[in-house]
mmCIF file of C-alpha atoms in Angstrom:
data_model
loop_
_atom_site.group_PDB
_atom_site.id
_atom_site.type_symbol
_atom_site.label_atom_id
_atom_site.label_comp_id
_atom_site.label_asym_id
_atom_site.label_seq_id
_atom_site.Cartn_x
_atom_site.Cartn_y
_atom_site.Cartn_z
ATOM 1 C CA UNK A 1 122.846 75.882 93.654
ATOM 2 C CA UNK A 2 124.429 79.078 91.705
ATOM 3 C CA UNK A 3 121.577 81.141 93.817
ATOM 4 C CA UNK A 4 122.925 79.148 96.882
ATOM 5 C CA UNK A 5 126.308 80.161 96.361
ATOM 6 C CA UNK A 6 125.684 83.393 95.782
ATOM 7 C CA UNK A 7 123.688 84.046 98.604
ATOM 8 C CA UNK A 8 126.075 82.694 101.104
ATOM 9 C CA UNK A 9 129.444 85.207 99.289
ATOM 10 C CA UNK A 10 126.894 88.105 99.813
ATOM 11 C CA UNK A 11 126.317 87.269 103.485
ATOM 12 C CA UNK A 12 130.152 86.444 103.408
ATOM 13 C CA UNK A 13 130.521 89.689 102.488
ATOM 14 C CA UNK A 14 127.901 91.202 104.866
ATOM 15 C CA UNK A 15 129.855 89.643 107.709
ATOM 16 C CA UNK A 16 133.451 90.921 106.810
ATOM 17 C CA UNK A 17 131.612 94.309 106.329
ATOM 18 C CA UNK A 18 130.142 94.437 109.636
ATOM 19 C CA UNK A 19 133.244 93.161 111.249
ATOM 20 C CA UNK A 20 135.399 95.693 110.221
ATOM 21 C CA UNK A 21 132.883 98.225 111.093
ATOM 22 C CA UNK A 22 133.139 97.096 114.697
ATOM 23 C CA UNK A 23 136.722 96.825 114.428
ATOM 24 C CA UNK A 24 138.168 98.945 117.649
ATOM 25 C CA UNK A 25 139.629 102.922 117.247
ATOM 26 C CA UNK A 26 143.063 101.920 119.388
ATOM 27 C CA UNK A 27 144.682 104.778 121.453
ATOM 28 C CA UNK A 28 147.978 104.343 122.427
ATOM 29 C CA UNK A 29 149.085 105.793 125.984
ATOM 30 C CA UNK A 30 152.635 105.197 126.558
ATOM 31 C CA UNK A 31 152.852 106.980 130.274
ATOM 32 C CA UNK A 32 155.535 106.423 133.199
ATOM 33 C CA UNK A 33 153.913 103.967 135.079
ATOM 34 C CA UNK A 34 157.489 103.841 136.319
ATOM 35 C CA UNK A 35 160.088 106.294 137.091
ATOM 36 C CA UNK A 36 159.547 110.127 137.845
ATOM 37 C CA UNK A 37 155.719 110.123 136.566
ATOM 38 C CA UNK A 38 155.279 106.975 138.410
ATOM 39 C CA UNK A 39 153.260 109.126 141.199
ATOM 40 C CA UNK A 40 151.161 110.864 138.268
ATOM 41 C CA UNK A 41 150.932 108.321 135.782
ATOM 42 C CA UNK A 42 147.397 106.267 137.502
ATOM 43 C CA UNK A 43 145.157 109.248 137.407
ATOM 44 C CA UNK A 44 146.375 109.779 133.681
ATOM 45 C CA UNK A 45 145.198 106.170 133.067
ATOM 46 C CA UNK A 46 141.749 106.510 135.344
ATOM 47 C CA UNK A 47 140.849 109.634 133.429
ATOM 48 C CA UNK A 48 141.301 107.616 129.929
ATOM 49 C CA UNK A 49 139.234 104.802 131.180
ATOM 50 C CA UNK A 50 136.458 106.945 131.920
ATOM 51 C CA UNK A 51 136.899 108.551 128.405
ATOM 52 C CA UNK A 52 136.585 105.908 126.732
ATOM 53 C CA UNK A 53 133.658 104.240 128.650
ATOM 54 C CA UNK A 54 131.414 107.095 128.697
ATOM 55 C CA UNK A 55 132.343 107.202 124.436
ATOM 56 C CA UNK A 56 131.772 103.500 124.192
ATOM 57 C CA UNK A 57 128.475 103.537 126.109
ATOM 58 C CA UNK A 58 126.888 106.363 123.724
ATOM 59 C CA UNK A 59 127.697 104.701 120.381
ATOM 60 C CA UNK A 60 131.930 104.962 120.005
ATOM 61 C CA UNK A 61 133.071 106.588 117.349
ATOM 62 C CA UNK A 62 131.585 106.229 113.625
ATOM 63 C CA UNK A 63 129.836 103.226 115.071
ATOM 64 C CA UNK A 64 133.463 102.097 116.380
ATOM 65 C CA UNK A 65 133.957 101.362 120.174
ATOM 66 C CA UNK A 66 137.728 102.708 121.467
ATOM 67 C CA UNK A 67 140.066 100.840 122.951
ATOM 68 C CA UNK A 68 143.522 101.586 125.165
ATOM 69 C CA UNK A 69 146.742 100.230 124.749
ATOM 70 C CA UNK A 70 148.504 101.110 127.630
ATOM 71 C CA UNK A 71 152.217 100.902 127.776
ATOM 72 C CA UNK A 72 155.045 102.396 130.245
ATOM 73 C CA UNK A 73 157.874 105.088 128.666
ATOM 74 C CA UNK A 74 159.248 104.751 132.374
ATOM 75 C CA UNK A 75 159.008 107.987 133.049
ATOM 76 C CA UNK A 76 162.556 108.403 129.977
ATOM 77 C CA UNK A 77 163.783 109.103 126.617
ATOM 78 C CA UNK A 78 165.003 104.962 126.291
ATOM 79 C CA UNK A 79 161.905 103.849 127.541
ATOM 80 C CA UNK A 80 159.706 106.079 125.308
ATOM 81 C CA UNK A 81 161.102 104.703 122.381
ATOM 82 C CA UNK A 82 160.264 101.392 123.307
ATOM 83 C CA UNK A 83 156.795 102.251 124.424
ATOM 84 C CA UNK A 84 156.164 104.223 121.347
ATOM 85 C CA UNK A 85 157.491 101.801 118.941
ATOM 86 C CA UNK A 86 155.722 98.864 120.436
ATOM 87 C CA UNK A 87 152.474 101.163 119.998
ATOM 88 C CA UNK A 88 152.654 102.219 116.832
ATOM 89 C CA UNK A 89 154.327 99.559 114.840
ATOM 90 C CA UNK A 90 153.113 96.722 117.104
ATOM 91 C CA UNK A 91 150.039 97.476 118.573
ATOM 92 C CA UNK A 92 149.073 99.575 115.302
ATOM 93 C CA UNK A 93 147.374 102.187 117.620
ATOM 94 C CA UNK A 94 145.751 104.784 115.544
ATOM 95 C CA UNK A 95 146.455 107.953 117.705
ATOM 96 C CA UNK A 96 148.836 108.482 120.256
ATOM 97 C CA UNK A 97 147.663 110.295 123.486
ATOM 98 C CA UNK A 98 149.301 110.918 126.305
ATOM 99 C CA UNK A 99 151.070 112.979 129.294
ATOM 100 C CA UNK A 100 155.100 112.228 129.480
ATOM 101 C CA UNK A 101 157.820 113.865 130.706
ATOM 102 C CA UNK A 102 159.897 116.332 127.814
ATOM 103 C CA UNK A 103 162.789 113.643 127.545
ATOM 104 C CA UNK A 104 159.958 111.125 126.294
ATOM 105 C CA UNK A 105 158.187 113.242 124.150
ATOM 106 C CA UNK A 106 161.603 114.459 122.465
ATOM 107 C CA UNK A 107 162.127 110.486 122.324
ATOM 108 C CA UNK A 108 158.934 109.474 120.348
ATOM 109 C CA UNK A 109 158.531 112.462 118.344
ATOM 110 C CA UNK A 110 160.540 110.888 115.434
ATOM 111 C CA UNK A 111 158.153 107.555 115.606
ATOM 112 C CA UNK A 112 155.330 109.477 115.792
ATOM 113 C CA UNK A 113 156.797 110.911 112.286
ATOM 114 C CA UNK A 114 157.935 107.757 111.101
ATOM 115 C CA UNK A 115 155.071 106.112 112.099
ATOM 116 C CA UNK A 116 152.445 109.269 110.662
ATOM 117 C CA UNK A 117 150.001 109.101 113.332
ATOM 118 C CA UNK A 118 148.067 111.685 115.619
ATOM 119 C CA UNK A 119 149.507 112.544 118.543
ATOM 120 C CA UNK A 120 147.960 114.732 120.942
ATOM 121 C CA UNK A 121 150.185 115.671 124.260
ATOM 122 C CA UNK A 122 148.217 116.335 127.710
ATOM 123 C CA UNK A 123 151.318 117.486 129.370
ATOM 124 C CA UNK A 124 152.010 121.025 130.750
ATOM 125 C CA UNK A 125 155.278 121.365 128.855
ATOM 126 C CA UNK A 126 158.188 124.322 128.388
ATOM 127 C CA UNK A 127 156.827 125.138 124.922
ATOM 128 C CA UNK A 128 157.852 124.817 121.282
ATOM 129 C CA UNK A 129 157.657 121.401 120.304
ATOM 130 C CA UNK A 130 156.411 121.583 116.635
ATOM 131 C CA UNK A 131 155.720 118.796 114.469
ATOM 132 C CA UNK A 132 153.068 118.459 111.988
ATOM 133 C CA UNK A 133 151.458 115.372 113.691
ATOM 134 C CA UNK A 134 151.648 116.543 117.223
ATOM 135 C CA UNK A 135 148.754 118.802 119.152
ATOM 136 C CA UNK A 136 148.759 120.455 122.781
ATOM 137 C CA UNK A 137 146.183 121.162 125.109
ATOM 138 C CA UNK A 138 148.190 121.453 127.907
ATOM 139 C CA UNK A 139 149.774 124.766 129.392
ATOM 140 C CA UNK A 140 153.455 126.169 128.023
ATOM 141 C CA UNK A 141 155.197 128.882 130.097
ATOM 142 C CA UNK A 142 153.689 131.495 128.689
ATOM 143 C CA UNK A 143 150.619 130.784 130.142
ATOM 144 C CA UNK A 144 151.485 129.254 133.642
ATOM 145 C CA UNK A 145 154.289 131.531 134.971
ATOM 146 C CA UNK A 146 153.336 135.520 134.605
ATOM 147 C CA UNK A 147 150.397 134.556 137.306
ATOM 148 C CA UNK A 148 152.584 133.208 139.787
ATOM 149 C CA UNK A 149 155.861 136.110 138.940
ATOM 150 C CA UNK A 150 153.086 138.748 139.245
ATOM 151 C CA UNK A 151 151.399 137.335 142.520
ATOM 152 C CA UNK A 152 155.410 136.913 144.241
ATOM 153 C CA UNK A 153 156.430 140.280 143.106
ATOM 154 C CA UNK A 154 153.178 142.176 143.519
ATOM 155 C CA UNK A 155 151.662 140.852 146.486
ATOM 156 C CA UNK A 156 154.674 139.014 148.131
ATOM 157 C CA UNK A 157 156.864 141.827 147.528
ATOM 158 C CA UNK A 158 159.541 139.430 146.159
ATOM 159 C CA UNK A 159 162.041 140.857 144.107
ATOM 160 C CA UNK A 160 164.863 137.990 144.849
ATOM 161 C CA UNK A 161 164.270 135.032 143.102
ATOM 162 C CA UNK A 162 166.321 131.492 143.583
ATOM 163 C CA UNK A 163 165.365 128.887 140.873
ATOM 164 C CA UNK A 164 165.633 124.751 141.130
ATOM 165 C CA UNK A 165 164.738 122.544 138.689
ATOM 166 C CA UNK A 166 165.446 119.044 137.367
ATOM 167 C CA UNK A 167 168.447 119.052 134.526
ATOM 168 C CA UNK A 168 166.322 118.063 131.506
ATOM 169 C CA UNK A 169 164.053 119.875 128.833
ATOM 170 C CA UNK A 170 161.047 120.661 130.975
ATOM 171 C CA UNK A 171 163.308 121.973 134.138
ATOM 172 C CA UNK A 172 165.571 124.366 132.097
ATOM 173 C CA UNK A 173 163.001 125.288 129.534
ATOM 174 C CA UNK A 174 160.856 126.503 132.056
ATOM 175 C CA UNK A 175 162.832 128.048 134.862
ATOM 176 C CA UNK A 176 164.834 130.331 131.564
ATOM 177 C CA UNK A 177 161.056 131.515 130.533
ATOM 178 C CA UNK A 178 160.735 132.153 134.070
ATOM 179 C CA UNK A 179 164.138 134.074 134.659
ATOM 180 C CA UNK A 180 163.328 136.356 131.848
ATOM 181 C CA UNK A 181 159.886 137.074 133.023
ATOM 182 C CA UNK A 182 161.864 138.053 136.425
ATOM 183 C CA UNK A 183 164.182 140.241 134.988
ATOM 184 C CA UNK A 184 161.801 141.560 132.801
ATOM 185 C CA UNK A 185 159.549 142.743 135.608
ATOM 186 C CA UNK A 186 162.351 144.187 137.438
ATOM 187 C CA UNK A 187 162.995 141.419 139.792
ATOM 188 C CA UNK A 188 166.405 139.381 139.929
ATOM 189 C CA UNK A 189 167.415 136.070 140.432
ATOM 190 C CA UNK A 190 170.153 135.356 142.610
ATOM 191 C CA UNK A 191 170.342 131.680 142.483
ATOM 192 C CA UNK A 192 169.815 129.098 139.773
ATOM 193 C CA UNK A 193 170.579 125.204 140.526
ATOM 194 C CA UNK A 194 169.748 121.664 139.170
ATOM 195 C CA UNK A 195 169.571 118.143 139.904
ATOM 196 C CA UNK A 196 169.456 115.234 137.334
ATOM 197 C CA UNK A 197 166.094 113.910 136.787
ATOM 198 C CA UNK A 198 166.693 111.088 139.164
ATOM 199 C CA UNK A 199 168.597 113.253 141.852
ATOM 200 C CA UNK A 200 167.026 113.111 144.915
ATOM 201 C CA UNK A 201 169.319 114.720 147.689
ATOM 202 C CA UNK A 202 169.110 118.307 147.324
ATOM 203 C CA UNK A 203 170.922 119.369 150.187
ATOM 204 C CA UNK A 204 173.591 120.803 148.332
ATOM 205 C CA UNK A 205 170.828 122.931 146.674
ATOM 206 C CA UNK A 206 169.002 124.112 149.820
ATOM 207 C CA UNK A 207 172.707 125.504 151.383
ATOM 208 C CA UNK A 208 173.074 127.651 148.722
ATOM 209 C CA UNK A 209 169.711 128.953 148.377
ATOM 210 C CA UNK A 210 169.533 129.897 152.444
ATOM 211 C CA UNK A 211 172.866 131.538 151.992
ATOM 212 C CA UNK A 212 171.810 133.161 148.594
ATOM 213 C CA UNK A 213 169.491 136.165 149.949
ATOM 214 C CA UNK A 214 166.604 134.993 148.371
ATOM 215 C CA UNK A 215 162.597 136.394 149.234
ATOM 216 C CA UNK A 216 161.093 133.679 147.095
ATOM 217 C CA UNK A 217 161.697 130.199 145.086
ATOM 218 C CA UNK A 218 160.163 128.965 141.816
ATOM 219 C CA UNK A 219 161.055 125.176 141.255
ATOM 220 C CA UNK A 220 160.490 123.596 138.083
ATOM 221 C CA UNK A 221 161.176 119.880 138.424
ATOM 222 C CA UNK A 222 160.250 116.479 137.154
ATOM 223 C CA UNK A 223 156.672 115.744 137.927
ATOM 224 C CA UNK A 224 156.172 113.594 140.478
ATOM 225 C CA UNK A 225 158.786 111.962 143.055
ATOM 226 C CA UNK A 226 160.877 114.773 142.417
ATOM 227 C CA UNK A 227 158.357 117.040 143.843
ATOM 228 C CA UNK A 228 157.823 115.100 146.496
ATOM 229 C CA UNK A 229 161.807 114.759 147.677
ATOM 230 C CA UNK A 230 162.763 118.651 146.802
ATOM 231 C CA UNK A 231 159.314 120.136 148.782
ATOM 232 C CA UNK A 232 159.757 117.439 151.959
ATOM 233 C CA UNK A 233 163.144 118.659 152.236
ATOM 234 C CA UNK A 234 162.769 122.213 151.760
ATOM 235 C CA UNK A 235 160.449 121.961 154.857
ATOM 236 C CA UNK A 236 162.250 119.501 157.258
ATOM 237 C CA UNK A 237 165.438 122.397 156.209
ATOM 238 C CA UNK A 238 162.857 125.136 158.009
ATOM 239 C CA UNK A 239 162.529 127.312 154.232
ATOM 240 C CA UNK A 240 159.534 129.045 154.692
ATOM 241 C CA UNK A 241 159.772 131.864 152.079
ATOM 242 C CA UNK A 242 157.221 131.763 149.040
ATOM 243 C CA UNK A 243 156.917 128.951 147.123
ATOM 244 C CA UNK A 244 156.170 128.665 144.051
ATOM 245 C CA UNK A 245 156.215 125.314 141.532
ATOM 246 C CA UNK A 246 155.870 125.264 137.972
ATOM 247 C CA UNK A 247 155.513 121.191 138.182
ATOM 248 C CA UNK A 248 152.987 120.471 141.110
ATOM 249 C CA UNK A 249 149.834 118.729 140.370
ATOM 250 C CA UNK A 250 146.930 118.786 142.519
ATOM 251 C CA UNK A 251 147.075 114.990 143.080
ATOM 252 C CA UNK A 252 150.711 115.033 143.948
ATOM 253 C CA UNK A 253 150.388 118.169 146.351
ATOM 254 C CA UNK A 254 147.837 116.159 147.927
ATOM 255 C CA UNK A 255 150.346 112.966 148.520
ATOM 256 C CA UNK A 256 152.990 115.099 150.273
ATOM 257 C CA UNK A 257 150.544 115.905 152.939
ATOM 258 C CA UNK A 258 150.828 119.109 154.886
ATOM 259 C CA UNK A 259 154.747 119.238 153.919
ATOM 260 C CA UNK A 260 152.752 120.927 150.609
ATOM 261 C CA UNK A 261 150.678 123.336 152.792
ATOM 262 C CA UNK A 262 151.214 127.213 151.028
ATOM 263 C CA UNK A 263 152.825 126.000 147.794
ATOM 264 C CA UNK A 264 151.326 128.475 144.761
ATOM 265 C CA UNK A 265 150.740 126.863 141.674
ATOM 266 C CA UNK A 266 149.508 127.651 138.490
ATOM 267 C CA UNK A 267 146.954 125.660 136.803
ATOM 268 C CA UNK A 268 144.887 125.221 133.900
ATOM 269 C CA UNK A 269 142.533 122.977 136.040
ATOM 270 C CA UNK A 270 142.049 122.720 139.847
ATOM 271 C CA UNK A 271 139.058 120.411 141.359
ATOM 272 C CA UNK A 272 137.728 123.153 142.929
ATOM 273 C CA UNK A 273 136.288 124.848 139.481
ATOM 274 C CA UNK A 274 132.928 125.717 140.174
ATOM 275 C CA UNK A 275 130.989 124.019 137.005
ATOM 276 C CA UNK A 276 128.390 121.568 135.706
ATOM 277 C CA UNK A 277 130.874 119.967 133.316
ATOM 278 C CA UNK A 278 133.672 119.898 136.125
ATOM 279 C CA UNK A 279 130.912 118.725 138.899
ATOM 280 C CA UNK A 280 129.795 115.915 136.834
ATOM 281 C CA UNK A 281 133.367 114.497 135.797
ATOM 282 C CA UNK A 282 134.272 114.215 139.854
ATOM 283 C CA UNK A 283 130.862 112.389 139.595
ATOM 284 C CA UNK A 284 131.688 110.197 137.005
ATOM 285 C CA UNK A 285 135.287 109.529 138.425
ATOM 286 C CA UNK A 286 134.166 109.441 142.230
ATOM 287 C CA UNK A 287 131.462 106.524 140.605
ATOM 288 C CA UNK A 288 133.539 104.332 138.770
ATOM 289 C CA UNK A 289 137.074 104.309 140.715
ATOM 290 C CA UNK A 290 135.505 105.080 144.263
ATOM 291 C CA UNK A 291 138.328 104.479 146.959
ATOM 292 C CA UNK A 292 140.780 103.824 144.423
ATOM 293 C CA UNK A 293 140.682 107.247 142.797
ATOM 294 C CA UNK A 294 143.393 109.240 142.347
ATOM 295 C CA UNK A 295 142.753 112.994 142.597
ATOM 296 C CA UNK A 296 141.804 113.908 139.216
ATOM 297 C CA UNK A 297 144.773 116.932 138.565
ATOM 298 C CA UNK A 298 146.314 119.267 135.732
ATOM 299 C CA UNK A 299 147.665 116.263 134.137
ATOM 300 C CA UNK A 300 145.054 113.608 134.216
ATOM 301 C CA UNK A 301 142.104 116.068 133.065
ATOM 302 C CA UNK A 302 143.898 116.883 129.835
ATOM 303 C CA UNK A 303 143.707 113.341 128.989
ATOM 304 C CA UNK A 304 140.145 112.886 129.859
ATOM 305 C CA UNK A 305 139.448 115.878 127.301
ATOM 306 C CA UNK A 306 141.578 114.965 124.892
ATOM 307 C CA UNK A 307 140.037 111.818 123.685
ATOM 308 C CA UNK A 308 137.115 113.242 123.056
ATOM 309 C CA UNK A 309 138.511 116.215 121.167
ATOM 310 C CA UNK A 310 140.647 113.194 119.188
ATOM 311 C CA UNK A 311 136.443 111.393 118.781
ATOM 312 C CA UNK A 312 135.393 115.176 117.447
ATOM 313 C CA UNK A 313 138.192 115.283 114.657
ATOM 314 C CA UNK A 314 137.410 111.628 113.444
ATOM 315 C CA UNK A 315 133.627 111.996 113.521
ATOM 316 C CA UNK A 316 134.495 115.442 111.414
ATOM 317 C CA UNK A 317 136.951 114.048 109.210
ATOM 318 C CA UNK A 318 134.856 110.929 108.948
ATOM 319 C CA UNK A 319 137.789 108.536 109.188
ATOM 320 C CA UNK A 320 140.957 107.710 111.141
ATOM 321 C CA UNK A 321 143.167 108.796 108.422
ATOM 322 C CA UNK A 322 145.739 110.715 109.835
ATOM 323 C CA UNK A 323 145.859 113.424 107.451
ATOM 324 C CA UNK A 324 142.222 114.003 107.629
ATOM 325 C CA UNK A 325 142.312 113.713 111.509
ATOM 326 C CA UNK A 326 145.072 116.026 111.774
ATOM 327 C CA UNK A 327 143.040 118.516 109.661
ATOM 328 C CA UNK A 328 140.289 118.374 111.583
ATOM 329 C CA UNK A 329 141.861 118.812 114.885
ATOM 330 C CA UNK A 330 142.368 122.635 115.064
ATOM 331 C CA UNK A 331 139.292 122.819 114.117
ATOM 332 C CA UNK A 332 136.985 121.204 116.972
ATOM 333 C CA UNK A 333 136.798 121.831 120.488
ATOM 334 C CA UNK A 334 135.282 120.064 123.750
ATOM 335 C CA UNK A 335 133.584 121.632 126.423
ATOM 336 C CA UNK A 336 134.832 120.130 129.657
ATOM 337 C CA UNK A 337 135.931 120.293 133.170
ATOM 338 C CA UNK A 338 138.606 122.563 132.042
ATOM 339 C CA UNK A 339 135.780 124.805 130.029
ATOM 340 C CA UNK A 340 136.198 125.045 126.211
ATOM 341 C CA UNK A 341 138.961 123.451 124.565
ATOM 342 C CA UNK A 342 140.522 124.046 121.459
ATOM 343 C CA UNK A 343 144.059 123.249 119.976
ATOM 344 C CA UNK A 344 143.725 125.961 117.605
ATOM 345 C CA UNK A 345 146.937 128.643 117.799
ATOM 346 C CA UNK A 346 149.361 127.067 116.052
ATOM 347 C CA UNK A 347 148.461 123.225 117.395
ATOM 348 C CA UNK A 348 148.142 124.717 121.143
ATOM 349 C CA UNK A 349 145.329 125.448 122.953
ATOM 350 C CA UNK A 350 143.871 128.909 124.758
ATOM 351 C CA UNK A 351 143.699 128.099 128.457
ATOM 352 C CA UNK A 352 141.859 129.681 131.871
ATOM 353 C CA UNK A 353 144.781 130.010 134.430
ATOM 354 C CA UNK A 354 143.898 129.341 137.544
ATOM 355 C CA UNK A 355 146.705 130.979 140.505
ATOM 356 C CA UNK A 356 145.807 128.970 143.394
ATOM 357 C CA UNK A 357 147.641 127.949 147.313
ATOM 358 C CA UNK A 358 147.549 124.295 148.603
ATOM 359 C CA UNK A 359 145.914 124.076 151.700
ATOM 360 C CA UNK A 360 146.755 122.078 154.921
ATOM 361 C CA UNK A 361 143.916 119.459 153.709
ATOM 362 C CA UNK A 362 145.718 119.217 150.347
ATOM 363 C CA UNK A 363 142.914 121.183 148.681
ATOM 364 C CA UNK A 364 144.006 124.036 146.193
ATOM 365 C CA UNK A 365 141.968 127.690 146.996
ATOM 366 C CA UNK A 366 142.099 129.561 144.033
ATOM 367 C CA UNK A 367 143.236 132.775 144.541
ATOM 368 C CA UNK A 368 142.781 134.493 140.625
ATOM 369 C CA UNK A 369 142.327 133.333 137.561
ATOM 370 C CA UNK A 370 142.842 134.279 134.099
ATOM 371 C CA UNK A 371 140.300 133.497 131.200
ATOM 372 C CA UNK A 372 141.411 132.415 128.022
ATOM 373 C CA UNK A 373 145.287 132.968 128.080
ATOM 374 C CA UNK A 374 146.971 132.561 124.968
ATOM 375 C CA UNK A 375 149.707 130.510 124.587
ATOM 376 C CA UNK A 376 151.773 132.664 122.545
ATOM 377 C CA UNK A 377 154.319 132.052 119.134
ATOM 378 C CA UNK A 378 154.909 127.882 119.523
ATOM 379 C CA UNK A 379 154.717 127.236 115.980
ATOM 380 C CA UNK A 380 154.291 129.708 113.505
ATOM 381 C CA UNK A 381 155.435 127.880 110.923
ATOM 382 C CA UNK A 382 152.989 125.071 110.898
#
């Protein structure tokens, strides 16, 4: 009977062992699913499904599959802190990762740090967001706007600049990076105006950039439907001068239709890269989604890569512990569609810039690009 007993709390035992072995590695996504990154937010959440089945078919992670929780910031700093809060206190997700606007991220930061978990941002970004738990491997301004000044001013012979962006972190971060790169390069901007995140009528905008003088615009607005409203009015308004925009995503210059036909952009990735890794994801994506796919784009392909440079630090910490995680993470790198990733200058990540033109079929040509471009001083101090 004792032998019995004993026999039965050692398979007990067994059991509970193996169950929490299998127990899932959660990710938390909070995304706007609605709101300005409404237009953006799907192929963010295609490119994590794929992610995570390709990881869960070859093993998971330390014998662990993954699993999304998948929540909406609406696009906003009061819906982030929702979405984030119901993630990490909630759901109990044990790494945030995920592309959101600036006015989110600023949002969740402090749950993120009340919370201590991983967070790793996918989101081309204006730079300098330092905390100890967050990573980048995304583009700051450092790396996305000298191509595109250089291009205007050297090739375009621009040297009249008017500015636009949406009135929140992202819009003025970037477009005062970009004004001092201008200036810098001997240029001038004669013309600097905003909208709020949610504006959608820029008419008001558009009179005072035709009467301003201008030989070129850089626009820096909210990704997605703002985009969409500023570009389709600059064209039915007959602008025609050179274009370029700090916030256009493949995907979305492909939804405006030929109203995005000669926008320049600057990109970390475009489909067009010619390599195995990046042939083989539009495999993999084109396979599973089929006619539902979105176009996979600068802010969906971060995502893909980051979960498995998130797998890489657990598998080299050996745990989900957050400190251990976060110590690994400037320490691996992937080797994706993008080309080699790692988040290792100061939590940011060295990125090939790609300068390319969006074409009357939607499709990006790539016109330079720029290996390995360092993203500069973020965060010295961490």
């Amino acid at each position: 009977m004792i032998r019995r007993t004993m026999m039965l709390a050692l398979a007990s035992v067994a059991f509970a062992t193996a169950s929490y072995a299998a127990d899932p590695i959660k990710i938390g996504v909070p995304v706007g699913l609605s709101g300005a990154n409404s237009v953006v937010a799907p192929s963010v959440v295609q490119a994590a499904e794929l992610a995570v089945e390709e990881i869960n078919a070859n093993g998971g992670v330390l014998g662990r599959p993954l699993e999304l929780e998948i929540a909406d910031d609406a696009s906003g700093a009061a819906g982030a802190q929702k979405a984030f809060d119901s993630l990490v206190f909630q759901k109990e997700v044990d790494v945030l990762i995920s592309m959101e606007t600036s006015a989110a991220r600023n949002a969740g930061l402090p749950i993120v740090t009340k919370g201590d978990v991983p967070y790793i941002y996918t989101s081309f970004y204006e730079g300098k967001s330092c905390n100890p738990n967050l990573y980048v491997n995304a583009w700051v301004p450092e790396q996305q706007v000298p191509p595109l000044v250089d291009n205007f001013t050297g090739k375009q012979g621009a040297s009249k600049f008017f500015l636009i962006g949406s009135d929140y972190a992202f819009g003025r971060g970037m477009l005062e990076f970009a004004r001092a790169y201008i200036e810098k390069s001997g240029a001038s901007v004669v013309g600097e105006e905003y909208l709020p995140m949610d504006g959608s009528d820029w008419t008001a905008v558009i009179s005072k950039l035709k009467a301003s003088g201008a030989d070129a615009i850089i626009t820096s607005t909210a990704g997605g439907a703002p985009n969409v409203t500023l570009t389709k009015q600059l064209r039915s308004s007959g602008v025609s001068l050179p274009y370029g925009n700090l916030a256009v995503d493949e995907g979305t210059a492909k939804s405006m239709g030929a109203e995005a036909s000669g926008i320049f952009l600057s990109a970390s990735y475009v489909t067009s890269i010619d390599s195995s890794e990046n042939k083989a994801f539009l495999a993999a994506m084109e396979k599973k989604f089929g006619s539902d796919l979105r176009t996979p784009n600068d802010l969906s392909v971060p995502q893909y890569e980051a979960i498995y440079l998130y797998k890489a630090a657990v598998e080299k910490a050996g745990s989900t512990e957050t400190a251990s995680v976060l110590e690994a993470l400037p320490g691996v790198s992937f080797t994706g569609p993008r080309g080699t990733i790692s988040m290792s200058k100061q939590h940011h990540a060295p990125l090939t810039m790609y300068l390319g033109q969006v074409q009357d079929d939607g499709s990006v040509k790539v016109v330079d690009s720029y290996k390995d471009v360092d993203p500069g001083e973020q965060c010295p101090n961490l």
